[in-house]
């Protein structure tokens, strides 16, 4: 594992030491990236070592990439190295099944690393505003690490998210509002309560954990980029993390430098601040009023890392697009019935987006595509049953 060289601001490039816990850039409040001296990990021999060590050395899951993760003892529940499922109908489409993670979502990756670092730093109390799945993941990893978790989430989150957070022993507050309201409460109370705030993009290690999705999909495709990556976008941690991974992969010489994948940000028409900002050629997003969608993870009315995502959309030749909940639900049912995959509503936004971009000609059937199912459909039975009109007879 490499030593962290520094934390670098995504906006003004100011360097900050990682010796003590950090949140945002002290100069401009931009999100911080973890930077290493990657010299010792460079080259194909080091790349080949990943699979060998992974199998033999007990470095399972996302920790197979420990040569590009901080030098710390992991708090792990077996996160990462999720399957790539080939579509039965579209030969060039694979689904990255993130529902296979502990707590049933990709949030496990970012929170495994954030909690690992919190333990390393000796932090005792963490706090997070959450659209749902981050809450469950934080609660689990905090329990595993013996750290207190303070969670604030909208009162209408999928029930599973509330139950799991409670079961893991977190201190849970349900808020009559959105994740932005939850974030405000954490910000107001954290100093007095002695909480360390691990909100999306307000500390550097959730991006760092989620970057492993980028490493994995490239390795699982034979160390080659796909043509496009579809990502259901709320706060955008994975979107940003994967783009960081692609830059690192090129620096390491683990992938042929060249055409990186088109990054496709997918939202719901009920909360689409990134789509609006992209269409207006803006450099930041505006708060989305009255955000509402059954894809709970996409209900982020003003992503903190909007400026980074807009840069990535531009640089990758990607696009941001949104669909009404009815279209997302139709795609969810389509994939369940025809592929045997029970997507989360967020994942179904990605499959709906794929259908759309084939129709518009933005993509061809021959393009190699990765669709992210960011969470297990089974975490949403209350929400999807209601949306699909399924009721149990008494
Ligand atoms: C299942 C699911 N998909 C997507 C998202 C959005 O994730 P991100 O914040 O990385 O954009 C979330 C966030 O809560 C989620 O739970
Ligand atoms: Zn800065």
mmCIF file of C-alpha atoms and ligand atoms in Angstrom:
data_model
loop_
_atom_site.group_PDB
_atom_site.id
_atom_site.type_symbol
_atom_site.label_atom_id
_atom_site.label_comp_id
_atom_site.label_asym_id
_atom_site.label_seq_id
_atom_site.Cartn_x
_atom_site.Cartn_y
_atom_site.Cartn_z
ATOM 1 C CA UNK A 1 0.000 0.000 0.000
ATOM 2 C CA UNK A 2 1.327 3.455 -0.855
ATOM 3 C CA UNK A 3 1.710 6.293 1.623
ATOM 4 C CA UNK A 4 -0.569 9.233 0.956
ATOM 5 C CA UNK A 5 1.545 12.062 -0.423
ATOM 6 C CA UNK A 6 -1.053 14.756 0.104
ATOM 7 C CA UNK A 7 -4.672 15.703 -0.347
ATOM 8 C CA UNK A 8 -5.223 17.983 -3.320
ATOM 9 C CA UNK A 9 -8.087 20.385 -3.894
ATOM 10 C CA UNK A 10 -10.169 19.481 -6.944
ATOM 11 C CA UNK A 11 -10.704 23.180 -7.661
ATOM 12 C CA UNK A 12 -7.657 25.288 -6.726
ATOM 13 C CA UNK A 13 -5.080 22.446 -6.391
ATOM 14 C CA UNK A 14 -4.020 23.507 -2.890
ATOM 15 C CA UNK A 15 -2.208 20.645 -1.136
ATOM 16 C CA UNK A 16 -3.221 19.635 2.391
ATOM 17 C CA UNK A 17 -1.578 17.106 4.700
ATOM 18 C CA UNK A 18 -3.343 13.802 5.342
ATOM 19 C CA UNK A 19 -1.618 13.392 8.725
ATOM 20 C CA UNK A 20 -4.776 14.687 10.417
ATOM 21 C CA UNK A 21 -8.435 14.274 9.374
ATOM 22 C CA UNK A 22 -9.480 16.760 6.698
ATOM 23 C CA UNK A 23 -12.791 17.797 5.267
ATOM 24 C CA UNK A 24 -12.694 20.442 2.498
ATOM 25 C CA UNK A 25 -10.024 22.665 0.935
ATOM 26 C CA UNK A 26 -9.167 25.327 3.530
ATOM 27 C CA UNK A 27 -8.880 27.980 0.786
ATOM 28 C CA UNK A 28 -11.899 27.437 -1.470
ATOM 29 C CA UNK A 29 -13.986 24.655 0.169
ATOM 30 C CA UNK A 30 -13.490 22.400 -2.863
ATOM 31 C CA UNK A 31 -13.548 18.609 -2.447
ATOM 32 C CA UNK A 32 -10.169 16.984 -1.805
ATOM 33 C CA UNK A 33 -8.567 14.156 -3.799
ATOM 34 C CA UNK A 34 -6.147 11.673 -2.247
ATOM 35 C CA UNK A 35 -2.774 11.760 -4.033
ATOM 36 C CA UNK A 36 0.022 9.192 -3.772
ATOM 37 C CA UNK A 37 3.407 8.690 -5.245
ATOM 38 C CA UNK A 38 2.337 5.810 -7.497
ATOM 39 C CA UNK A 39 5.894 5.084 -8.691
ATOM 40 C CA UNK A 40 6.261 1.683 -7.043
ATOM 41 C CA UNK A 41 2.903 0.431 -8.374
ATOM 42 C CA UNK A 42 3.619 1.276 -12.021
ATOM 43 C CA UNK A 43 3.857 -1.248 -14.829
ATOM 44 C CA UNK A 44 2.309 -4.495 -16.029
ATOM 45 C CA UNK A 45 4.128 -6.742 -13.543
ATOM 46 C CA UNK A 46 2.485 -4.847 -10.697
ATOM 47 C CA UNK A 47 -0.841 -5.092 -12.486
ATOM 48 C CA UNK A 48 -0.544 -8.858 -12.819
ATOM 49 C CA UNK A 49 0.269 -9.099 -9.115
ATOM 50 C CA UNK A 50 -3.229 -7.871 -8.244
ATOM 51 C CA UNK A 51 -4.981 -11.074 -9.290
ATOM 52 C CA UNK A 52 -2.267 -13.283 -7.734
ATOM 53 C CA UNK A 53 -2.321 -11.465 -4.387
ATOM 54 C CA UNK A 54 -6.082 -11.263 -4.401
ATOM 55 C CA UNK A 55 -6.427 -15.028 -4.662
ATOM 56 C CA UNK A 56 -3.569 -16.027 -2.394
ATOM 57 C CA UNK A 57 -3.105 -13.261 0.110
ATOM 58 C CA UNK A 58 -6.534 -12.727 1.598
ATOM 59 C CA UNK A 59 -6.890 -9.280 0.012
ATOM 60 C CA UNK A 60 -10.443 -9.804 -1.047
ATOM 61 C CA UNK A 61 -12.949 -7.474 -2.682
ATOM 62 C CA UNK A 62 -11.960 -3.894 -3.361
ATOM 63 C CA UNK A 63 -8.831 -4.342 -1.252
ATOM 64 C CA UNK A 64 -7.261 -6.244 -4.122
ATOM 65 C CA UNK A 65 -6.346 -2.685 -5.215
ATOM 66 C CA UNK A 66 -4.471 -1.987 -2.025
ATOM 67 C CA UNK A 67 -1.473 -0.857 -4.077
ATOM 68 C CA UNK A 68 -3.525 2.253 -4.936
ATOM 69 C CA UNK A 69 -5.319 2.679 -1.591
ATOM 70 C CA UNK A 70 -4.055 4.247 1.654
ATOM 71 C CA UNK A 71 -1.641 2.300 3.824
ATOM 72 C CA UNK A 72 -4.018 1.383 6.668
ATOM 73 C CA UNK A 73 -5.604 -1.665 8.248
ATOM 74 C CA UNK A 74 -8.997 -2.118 6.547
ATOM 75 C CA UNK A 75 -12.328 -2.185 8.326
ATOM 76 C CA UNK A 76 -13.948 -4.605 5.906
ATOM 77 C CA UNK A 77 -17.167 -6.551 5.503
ATOM 78 C CA UNK A 78 -16.224 -8.014 2.110
ATOM 79 C CA UNK A 79 -17.036 -5.055 -0.149
ATOM 80 C CA UNK A 80 -16.200 -4.834 -3.831
ATOM 81 C CA UNK A 81 -15.240 -7.200 -6.684
ATOM 82 C CA UNK A 82 -18.887 -7.368 -7.628
ATOM 83 C CA UNK A 83 -19.993 -9.330 -10.708
ATOM 84 C CA UNK A 84 -20.309 -7.953 -14.210
ATOM 85 C CA UNK A 85 -23.471 -9.586 -15.562
ATOM 86 C CA UNK A 86 -23.783 -9.911 -19.313
ATOM 87 C CA UNK A 87 -27.172 -8.923 -20.671
ATOM 88 C CA UNK A 88 -29.099 -11.717 -22.339
ATOM 89 C CA UNK A 89 -30.505 -9.367 -24.954
ATOM 90 C CA UNK A 90 -27.766 -6.853 -25.625
ATOM 91 C CA UNK A 91 -24.457 -8.613 -26.354
ATOM 92 C CA UNK A 92 -22.329 -5.562 -25.621
ATOM 93 C CA UNK A 93 -24.000 -4.564 -22.374
ATOM 94 C CA UNK A 94 -22.865 -5.624 -18.925
ATOM 95 C CA UNK A 95 -24.436 -4.712 -15.591
ATOM 96 C CA UNK A 96 -22.102 -3.996 -12.707
ATOM 97 C CA UNK A 97 -24.118 -5.596 -9.908
ATOM 98 C CA UNK A 98 -23.367 -3.412 -6.907
ATOM 99 C CA UNK A 99 -26.300 -4.914 -5.038
ATOM 100 C CA UNK A 100 -23.880 -7.733 -4.202
ATOM 101 C CA UNK A 101 -22.023 -5.503 -1.733
ATOM 102 C CA UNK A 102 -22.480 -5.682 2.055
ATOM 103 C CA UNK A 103 -25.596 -3.640 2.914
ATOM 104 C CA UNK A 104 -26.742 -4.206 -0.668
ATOM 105 C CA UNK A 105 -25.309 -1.119 -2.321
ATOM 106 C CA UNK A 106 -22.168 0.503 -3.725
ATOM 107 C CA UNK A 107 -22.151 2.869 -0.730
ATOM 108 C CA UNK A 108 -20.271 0.084 1.060
ATOM 109 C CA UNK A 109 -17.093 0.921 -0.857
ATOM 110 C CA UNK A 110 -16.879 4.600 0.076
ATOM 111 C CA UNK A 111 -17.922 4.058 3.649
ATOM 112 C CA UNK A 112 -15.600 1.104 4.168
ATOM 113 C CA UNK A 113 -12.695 3.391 3.339
ATOM 114 C CA UNK A 114 -14.063 6.463 5.152
ATOM 115 C CA UNK A 115 -14.622 4.417 8.331
ATOM 116 C CA UNK A 116 -11.241 2.707 7.919
ATOM 117 C CA UNK A 117 -9.601 6.138 7.863
ATOM 118 C CA UNK A 118 -11.749 7.399 10.742
ATOM 119 C CA UNK A 119 -10.505 4.486 12.831
ATOM 120 C CA UNK A 120 -6.938 5.156 11.720
ATOM 121 C CA UNK A 121 -7.288 8.787 12.830
ATOM 122 C CA UNK A 122 -8.921 7.787 16.116
ATOM 123 C CA UNK A 123 -12.224 9.539 15.415
ATOM 124 C CA UNK A 124 -14.990 8.447 17.755
ATOM 125 C CA UNK A 125 -18.181 10.006 16.400
ATOM 126 C CA UNK A 126 -19.211 10.238 12.762
ATOM 127 C CA UNK A 127 -22.234 11.959 11.271
ATOM 128 C CA UNK A 128 -23.830 11.752 7.848
ATOM 129 C CA UNK A 129 -26.848 13.060 5.977
ATOM 130 C CA UNK A 130 -28.104 10.301 3.695
ATOM 131 C CA UNK A 131 -30.622 9.576 0.964
ATOM 132 C CA UNK A 132 -30.770 6.074 2.466
ATOM 133 C CA UNK A 133 -28.083 3.619 1.413
ATOM 134 C CA UNK A 134 -25.148 5.610 2.756
ATOM 135 C CA UNK A 135 -26.869 5.489 6.134
ATOM 136 C CA UNK A 136 -27.058 1.705 6.120
ATOM 137 C CA UNK A 137 -23.460 1.396 4.984
ATOM 138 C CA UNK A 138 -22.122 3.859 7.548
ATOM 139 C CA UNK A 139 -24.091 2.145 10.299
ATOM 140 C CA UNK A 140 -22.622 -1.254 9.389
ATOM 141 C CA UNK A 141 -18.995 -0.149 9.091
ATOM 142 C CA UNK A 142 -19.220 2.024 12.193
ATOM 143 C CA UNK A 143 -20.536 -1.004 14.106
ATOM 144 C CA UNK A 144 -17.669 -3.102 12.755
ATOM 145 C CA UNK A 145 -15.170 -0.432 13.817
ATOM 146 C CA UNK A 146 -16.697 0.376 17.205
ATOM 147 C CA UNK A 147 -17.379 3.997 16.228
ATOM 148 C CA UNK A 148 -20.549 5.983 16.914
ATOM 149 C CA UNK A 149 -22.696 6.750 13.851
ATOM 150 C CA UNK A 150 -25.128 9.677 13.792
ATOM 151 C CA UNK A 151 -27.462 9.480 10.831
ATOM 152 C CA UNK A 152 -29.944 11.981 9.421
ATOM 153 C CA UNK A 153 -32.211 10.911 6.603
ATOM 154 C CA UNK A 154 -35.536 11.889 5.032
ATOM 155 C CA UNK A 155 -38.461 10.355 6.912
ATOM 156 C CA UNK A 156 -39.701 8.665 3.713
ATOM 157 C CA UNK A 157 -36.518 6.740 2.866
ATOM 158 C CA UNK A 158 -37.024 3.121 1.760
ATOM 159 C CA UNK A 159 -37.940 1.254 4.951
ATOM 160 C CA UNK A 160 -34.967 -1.121 4.656
ATOM 161 C CA UNK A 161 -32.583 1.821 5.049
ATOM 162 C CA UNK A 162 -34.198 2.863 8.294
ATOM 163 C CA UNK A 163 -34.364 -0.664 9.673
ATOM 164 C CA UNK A 164 -30.768 -1.562 8.822
ATOM 165 C CA UNK A 165 -29.379 1.634 10.353
ATOM 166 C CA UNK A 166 -31.324 0.958 13.552
ATOM 167 C CA UNK A 167 -30.301 -2.705 13.634
ATOM 168 C CA UNK A 168 -26.615 -1.793 13.402
ATOM 169 C CA UNK A 169 -27.057 0.443 16.428
ATOM 170 C CA UNK A 170 -26.677 3.850 14.792
ATOM 171 C CA UNK A 171 -28.307 6.968 16.230
ATOM 172 C CA UNK A 172 -30.925 7.672 13.579
ATOM 173 C CA UNK A 173 -32.966 10.845 13.118
ATOM 174 C CA UNK A 174 -35.712 10.931 10.480
ATOM 175 C CA UNK A 175 -36.105 14.409 9.048
ATOM 176 C CA UNK A 176 -39.163 15.978 7.473
ATOM 177 C CA UNK A 177 -37.259 17.147 4.413
ATOM 178 C CA UNK A 178 -34.593 16.164 1.889
ATOM 179 C CA UNK A 179 -30.937 15.174 2.155
ATOM 180 C CA UNK A 180 -30.051 18.869 1.845
ATOM 181 C CA UNK A 181 -32.048 19.564 5.037
ATOM 182 C CA UNK A 182 -30.303 16.646 6.732
ATOM 183 C CA UNK A 183 -26.935 18.094 5.669
ATOM 184 C CA UNK A 184 -27.838 21.417 7.215
ATOM 185 C CA UNK A 185 -28.614 19.777 10.551
ATOM 186 C CA UNK A 186 -25.281 17.936 10.562
ATOM 187 C CA UNK A 187 -23.430 21.158 9.708
ATOM 188 C CA UNK A 188 -25.197 23.085 12.482
ATOM 189 C CA UNK A 189 -24.650 20.511 15.199
ATOM 190 C CA UNK A 190 -21.329 18.866 14.420
ATOM 191 C CA UNK A 191 -19.044 21.211 16.326
ATOM 192 C CA UNK A 192 -21.022 21.123 19.538
ATOM 193 C CA UNK A 193 -21.555 17.360 19.357
ATOM 194 C CA UNK A 194 -17.967 16.511 18.394
ATOM 195 C CA UNK A 195 -19.036 14.736 15.191
ATOM 196 C CA UNK A 196 -16.771 14.300 12.199
ATOM 197 C CA UNK A 197 -18.853 15.023 9.091
ATOM 198 C CA UNK A 198 -18.489 12.383 6.392
ATOM 199 C CA UNK A 199 -21.030 13.895 3.995
ATOM 200 C CA UNK A 200 -20.700 13.110 0.306
ATOM 201 C CA UNK A 201 -17.636 14.921 -1.120
ATOM 202 C CA UNK A 202 -16.956 16.776 2.128
ATOM 203 C CA UNK A 203 -14.173 14.382 3.088
ATOM 204 C CA UNK A 204 -11.741 12.691 0.678
ATOM 205 C CA UNK A 205 -12.098 8.965 1.357
ATOM 206 C CA UNK A 206 -15.575 8.148 0.086
ATOM 207 C CA UNK A 207 -14.423 9.105 -3.426
ATOM 208 C CA UNK A 208 -11.307 7.024 -2.846
ATOM 209 C CA UNK A 209 -13.305 3.909 -1.929
ATOM 210 C CA UNK A 210 -15.677 4.323 -4.826
ATOM 211 C CA UNK A 211 -12.850 4.745 -7.312
ATOM 212 C CA UNK A 212 -12.374 0.964 -7.012
ATOM 213 C CA UNK A 213 -15.466 0.577 -9.242
ATOM 214 C CA UNK A 214 -13.421 2.112 -12.059
ATOM 215 C CA UNK A 215 -10.475 -0.227 -11.452
ATOM 216 C CA UNK A 216 -12.777 -3.233 -11.274
ATOM 217 C CA UNK A 217 -14.745 -2.636 -14.407
ATOM 218 C CA UNK A 218 -11.550 -2.092 -16.401
ATOM 219 C CA UNK A 219 -9.913 -5.229 -14.973
ATOM 220 C CA UNK A 220 -13.080 -7.290 -15.498
ATOM 221 C CA UNK A 221 -13.174 -6.172 -19.142
ATOM 222 C CA UNK A 222 -9.619 -7.451 -19.661
ATOM 223 C CA UNK A 223 -7.908 -4.158 -18.735
ATOM 224 C CA UNK A 224 -9.749 -2.268 -21.425
ATOM 225 C CA UNK A 225 -12.098 0.673 -21.258
ATOM 226 C CA UNK A 226 -15.729 0.233 -22.269
ATOM 227 C CA UNK A 227 -17.159 2.842 -24.649
ATOM 228 C CA UNK A 228 -19.614 4.195 -22.083
ATOM 229 C CA UNK A 229 -20.404 3.986 -18.364
ATOM 230 C CA UNK A 230 -23.947 4.704 -17.160
ATOM 231 C CA UNK A 231 -24.091 5.981 -13.611
ATOM 232 C CA UNK A 232 -27.257 6.802 -11.626
ATOM 233 C CA UNK A 233 -26.208 10.149 -10.230
ATOM 234 C CA UNK A 234 -27.133 11.722 -6.927
ATOM 235 C CA UNK A 235 -24.130 13.268 -5.199
ATOM 236 C CA UNK A 236 -21.862 11.820 -7.877
ATOM 237 C CA UNK A 237 -19.219 10.200 -5.688
ATOM 238 C CA UNK A 238 -18.808 7.149 -7.915
ATOM 239 C CA UNK A 239 -18.912 9.213 -11.088
ATOM 240 C CA UNK A 240 -16.038 11.330 -9.805
ATOM 241 C CA UNK A 241 -14.230 8.392 -8.224
ATOM 242 C CA UNK A 242 -14.256 6.340 -11.432
ATOM 243 C CA UNK A 243 -12.887 9.238 -13.469
ATOM 244 C CA UNK A 244 -10.059 9.545 -10.934
ATOM 245 C CA UNK A 245 -9.450 5.795 -11.332
ATOM 246 C CA UNK A 246 -9.164 6.115 -15.112
ATOM 247 C CA UNK A 247 -6.541 8.870 -14.765
ATOM 248 C CA UNK A 248 -4.596 6.756 -12.261
ATOM 249 C CA UNK A 249 -4.836 3.645 -14.457
ATOM 250 C CA UNK A 250 -3.163 5.591 -17.255
ATOM 251 C CA UNK A 251 -0.509 7.018 -14.939
ATOM 252 C CA UNK A 252 0.201 3.474 -13.712
ATOM 253 C CA UNK A 253 0.443 2.117 -17.251
ATOM 254 C CA UNK A 254 -2.243 -0.473 -16.398
ATOM 255 C CA UNK A 255 -4.463 0.553 -19.292
ATOM 256 C CA UNK A 256 -3.622 1.837 -22.756
ATOM 257 C CA UNK A 257 -4.008 5.613 -22.629
ATOM 258 C CA UNK A 258 -6.575 6.728 -25.103
ATOM 259 C CA UNK A 259 -10.240 7.211 -25.349
ATOM 260 C CA UNK A 260 -11.746 7.079 -21.876
ATOM 261 C CA UNK A 261 -15.380 5.961 -21.615
ATOM 262 C CA UNK A 262 -18.179 8.416 -22.223
ATOM 263 C CA UNK A 263 -19.575 9.108 -18.754
ATOM 264 C CA UNK A 264 -23.376 9.097 -18.732
ATOM 265 C CA UNK A 265 -25.006 10.706 -15.675
ATOM 266 C CA UNK A 266 -28.562 9.476 -15.193
ATOM 267 C CA UNK A 267 -31.165 11.140 -12.984
ATOM 268 C CA UNK A 268 -34.934 11.136 -12.463
ATOM 269 C CA UNK A 269 -37.052 13.914 -14.003
ATOM 270 C CA UNK A 270 -38.281 14.537 -10.439
ATOM 271 C CA UNK A 271 -34.805 15.667 -9.381
ATOM 272 C CA UNK A 272 -32.441 16.458 -12.232
ATOM 273 C CA UNK A 273 -30.132 19.327 -11.265
ATOM 274 C CA UNK A 274 -27.182 17.873 -13.178
ATOM 275 C CA UNK A 275 -29.194 17.421 -16.354
ATOM 276 C CA UNK A 276 -30.397 21.010 -16.213
ATOM 277 C CA UNK A 277 -26.889 22.340 -15.561
ATOM 278 C CA UNK A 278 -25.468 20.204 -18.391
ATOM 279 C CA UNK A 279 -28.109 21.370 -20.837
ATOM 280 C CA UNK A 280 -27.543 25.004 -19.870
ATOM 281 C CA UNK A 281 -23.752 24.605 -20.278
ATOM 282 C CA UNK A 282 -23.421 25.859 -16.713
ATOM 283 C CA UNK A 283 -20.378 25.282 -14.501
ATOM 284 C CA UNK A 284 -22.437 24.552 -11.374
ATOM 285 C CA UNK A 285 -25.984 23.352 -10.689
ATOM 286 C CA UNK A 286 -28.913 25.167 -9.136
ATOM 287 C CA UNK A 287 -30.998 23.790 -6.263
ATOM 288 C CA UNK A 288 -33.827 21.590 -7.635
ATOM 289 C CA UNK A 289 -37.033 22.646 -5.910
ATOM 290 C CA UNK A 290 -39.598 20.086 -4.684
ATOM 291 C CA UNK A 291 -37.374 17.106 -5.515
ATOM 292 C CA UNK A 292 -39.428 13.911 -5.705
ATOM 293 C CA UNK A 293 -38.693 10.462 -7.124
ATOM 294 C CA UNK A 294 -39.015 6.833 -6.055
ATOM 295 C CA UNK A 295 -35.321 6.450 -6.922
ATOM 296 C CA UNK A 296 -34.413 7.648 -3.430
ATOM 297 C CA UNK A 297 -30.651 7.788 -4.042
ATOM 298 C CA UNK A 298 -31.163 10.273 -6.873
ATOM 299 C CA UNK A 299 -33.028 12.725 -4.668
ATOM 300 C CA UNK A 300 -30.076 15.080 -4.217
ATOM 301 C CA UNK A 301 -31.287 18.582 -5.109
ATOM 302 C CA UNK A 302 -27.862 20.300 -5.217
ATOM 303 C CA UNK A 303 -24.834 17.996 -5.462
ATOM 304 C CA UNK A 304 -21.751 19.438 -3.774
ATOM 305 C CA UNK A 305 -19.450 18.108 -6.501
ATOM 306 C CA UNK A 306 -21.569 19.444 -9.391
ATOM 307 C CA UNK A 307 -18.650 21.420 -10.857
ATOM 308 C CA UNK A 308 -16.466 18.296 -11.020
ATOM 309 C CA UNK A 309 -19.182 16.218 -12.671
ATOM 310 C CA UNK A 310 -19.814 18.896 -15.283
ATOM 311 C CA UNK A 311 -16.108 18.922 -16.138
ATOM 312 C CA UNK A 312 -16.121 15.127 -16.472
ATOM 313 C CA UNK A 313 -19.236 15.116 -18.661
ATOM 314 C CA UNK A 314 -17.495 17.573 -20.945
ATOM 315 C CA UNK A 315 -14.098 15.865 -20.963
ATOM 316 C CA UNK A 316 -15.533 12.398 -21.606
ATOM 317 C CA UNK A 317 -17.978 13.424 -24.329
ATOM 318 C CA UNK A 318 -20.763 12.138 -22.104
ATOM 319 C CA UNK A 319 -24.270 13.322 -21.472
ATOM 320 C CA UNK A 320 -26.637 13.842 -18.534
ATOM 321 C CA UNK A 321 -30.225 12.744 -18.929
ATOM 322 C CA UNK A 322 -33.314 12.141 -16.824
ATOM 323 C CA UNK A 323 -36.469 10.062 -17.097
ATOM 324 C CA UNK A 324 -39.868 10.147 -15.381
ATOM 325 C CA UNK A 325 -40.426 7.556 -12.659
ATOM 326 C CA UNK A 326 -42.930 5.681 -14.895
ATOM 327 C CA UNK A 327 -40.218 5.103 -17.501
ATOM 328 C CA UNK A 328 -37.744 4.024 -14.810
ATOM 329 C CA UNK A 329 -40.310 1.603 -13.362
ATOM 330 C CA UNK A 330 -41.046 0.166 -16.818
ATOM 331 C CA UNK A 331 -37.338 -0.507 -17.310
ATOM 332 C CA UNK A 332 -37.102 -2.092 -13.835
ATOM 333 C CA UNK A 333 -39.940 -4.486 -14.726
ATOM 334 C CA UNK A 334 -38.422 -5.173 -18.136
ATOM 335 C CA UNK A 335 -35.067 -6.210 -16.649
ATOM 336 C CA UNK A 336 -36.678 -8.257 -13.897
ATOM 337 C CA UNK A 337 -38.882 -10.212 -16.307
ATOM 338 C CA UNK A 338 -36.511 -10.553 -19.238
ATOM 339 C CA UNK A 339 -33.103 -10.738 -17.598
ATOM 340 C CA UNK A 340 -33.794 -12.056 -14.097
ATOM 341 C CA UNK A 341 -32.188 -9.002 -12.538
ATOM 342 C CA UNK A 342 -34.112 -7.065 -9.872
ATOM 343 C CA UNK A 343 -32.646 -3.592 -10.276
ATOM 344 C CA UNK A 344 -32.890 -0.793 -7.786
ATOM 345 C CA UNK A 345 -34.899 2.168 -9.115
ATOM 346 C CA UNK A 346 -31.574 3.998 -9.493
ATOM 347 C CA UNK A 347 -30.148 1.134 -11.557
ATOM 348 C CA UNK A 348 -33.309 1.085 -13.655
ATOM 349 C CA UNK A 349 -32.716 4.749 -14.481
ATOM 350 C CA UNK A 350 -29.461 3.603 -16.099
ATOM 351 C CA UNK A 351 -31.140 0.841 -18.119
ATOM 352 C CA UNK A 352 -33.818 3.300 -19.243
ATOM 353 C CA UNK A 353 -31.064 5.684 -20.307
ATOM 354 C CA UNK A 354 -29.375 2.953 -22.353
ATOM 355 C CA UNK A 355 -32.591 2.253 -24.289
ATOM 356 C CA UNK A 356 -32.939 5.955 -24.922
ATOM 357 C CA UNK A 357 -29.397 6.529 -26.175
ATOM 358 C CA UNK A 358 -29.699 3.582 -28.558
ATOM 359 C CA UNK A 359 -32.901 5.072 -29.926
ATOM 360 C CA UNK A 360 -31.407 8.531 -30.405
ATOM 361 C CA UNK A 361 -28.291 7.088 -32.056
ATOM 362 C CA UNK A 362 -25.962 8.563 -29.401
ATOM 363 C CA UNK A 363 -24.776 4.969 -28.940
ATOM 364 C CA UNK A 364 -24.728 1.990 -31.324
ATOM 365 C CA UNK A 365 -25.553 -1.600 -30.372
ATOM 366 C CA UNK A 366 -21.870 -2.407 -31.018
ATOM 367 C CA UNK A 367 -20.668 0.017 -28.305
ATOM 368 C CA UNK A 368 -19.412 -1.749 -25.196
ATOM 369 C CA UNK A 369 -21.374 -0.428 -22.266
ATOM 370 C CA UNK A 370 -21.346 -0.802 -18.463
ATOM 371 C CA UNK A 371 -24.613 -0.044 -16.657
ATOM 372 C CA UNK A 372 -24.375 0.418 -12.913
ATOM 373 C CA UNK A 373 -26.990 -1.230 -10.760
ATOM 374 C CA UNK A 374 -25.936 0.696 -7.680
ATOM 375 C CA UNK A 375 -28.150 -1.158 -5.220
ATOM 376 C CA UNK A 376 -30.141 -4.355 -4.759
ATOM 377 C CA UNK A 377 -33.759 -4.159 -5.855
ATOM 378 C CA UNK A 378 -34.714 -6.062 -2.717
ATOM 379 C CA UNK A 379 -33.879 -3.033 -0.562
ATOM 380 C CA UNK A 380 -36.809 -1.192 -2.147
ATOM 381 C CA UNK A 381 -39.726 -3.593 -1.857
ATOM 382 C CA UNK A 382 -41.944 -1.016 -0.139
ATOM 383 C CA UNK A 383 -41.213 1.635 -2.759
ATOM 384 C CA UNK A 384 -41.399 -0.567 -5.856
ATOM 385 C CA UNK A 385 -44.476 -2.464 -4.640
ATOM 386 C CA UNK A 386 -46.244 0.839 -4.216
ATOM 387 C CA UNK A 387 -45.086 2.112 -7.605
ATOM 388 C CA UNK A 388 -46.117 -1.134 -9.322
ATOM 389 C CA UNK A 389 -49.420 -1.410 -7.418
ATOM 390 C CA UNK A 390 -48.515 -4.722 -5.769
ATOM 391 C CA UNK A 391 -50.390 -5.523 -2.564
ATOM 392 C CA UNK A 392 -50.551 -8.582 -0.372
ATOM 393 C CA UNK A 393 -54.009 -10.121 -0.018
ATOM 394 C CA UNK A 394 -55.148 -10.709 3.556
HETATM 395 C C1 LIG B 1 -28.768 2.966 -5.018
HETATM 396 C C2 LIG B 1 -28.153 4.317 -5.222
HETATM 397 N N1 LIG B 1 -27.798 4.691 -6.459
HETATM 398 C C3 LIG B 1 -27.229 5.889 -6.706
HETATM 399 C C4 LIG B 1 -27.026 6.822 -5.688
HETATM 400 C C5 LIG B 1 -26.338 8.101 -6.013
HETATM 401 O O1 LIG B 1 -25.003 7.981 -5.653
HETATM 402 P P1 LIG B 1 -23.922 9.108 -5.797
HETATM 403 O O2 LIG B 1 -24.074 9.971 -4.606
HETATM 404 O O3 LIG B 1 -22.585 8.435 -5.846
HETATM 405 O O4 LIG B 1 -24.224 9.830 -7.064
HETATM 406 C C6 LIG B 1 -27.385 6.484 -4.378
HETATM 407 C C7 LIG B 1 -27.190 7.435 -3.276
HETATM 408 O O5 LIG B 1 -27.774 7.373 -2.226
HETATM 409 C C8 LIG B 1 -27.947 5.211 -4.135
HETATM 410 O O6 LIG B 1 -28.304 4.826 -2.893
HETATM 411 ZN ZN1 LIG B 2 -9.281 24.789 -3.095
#
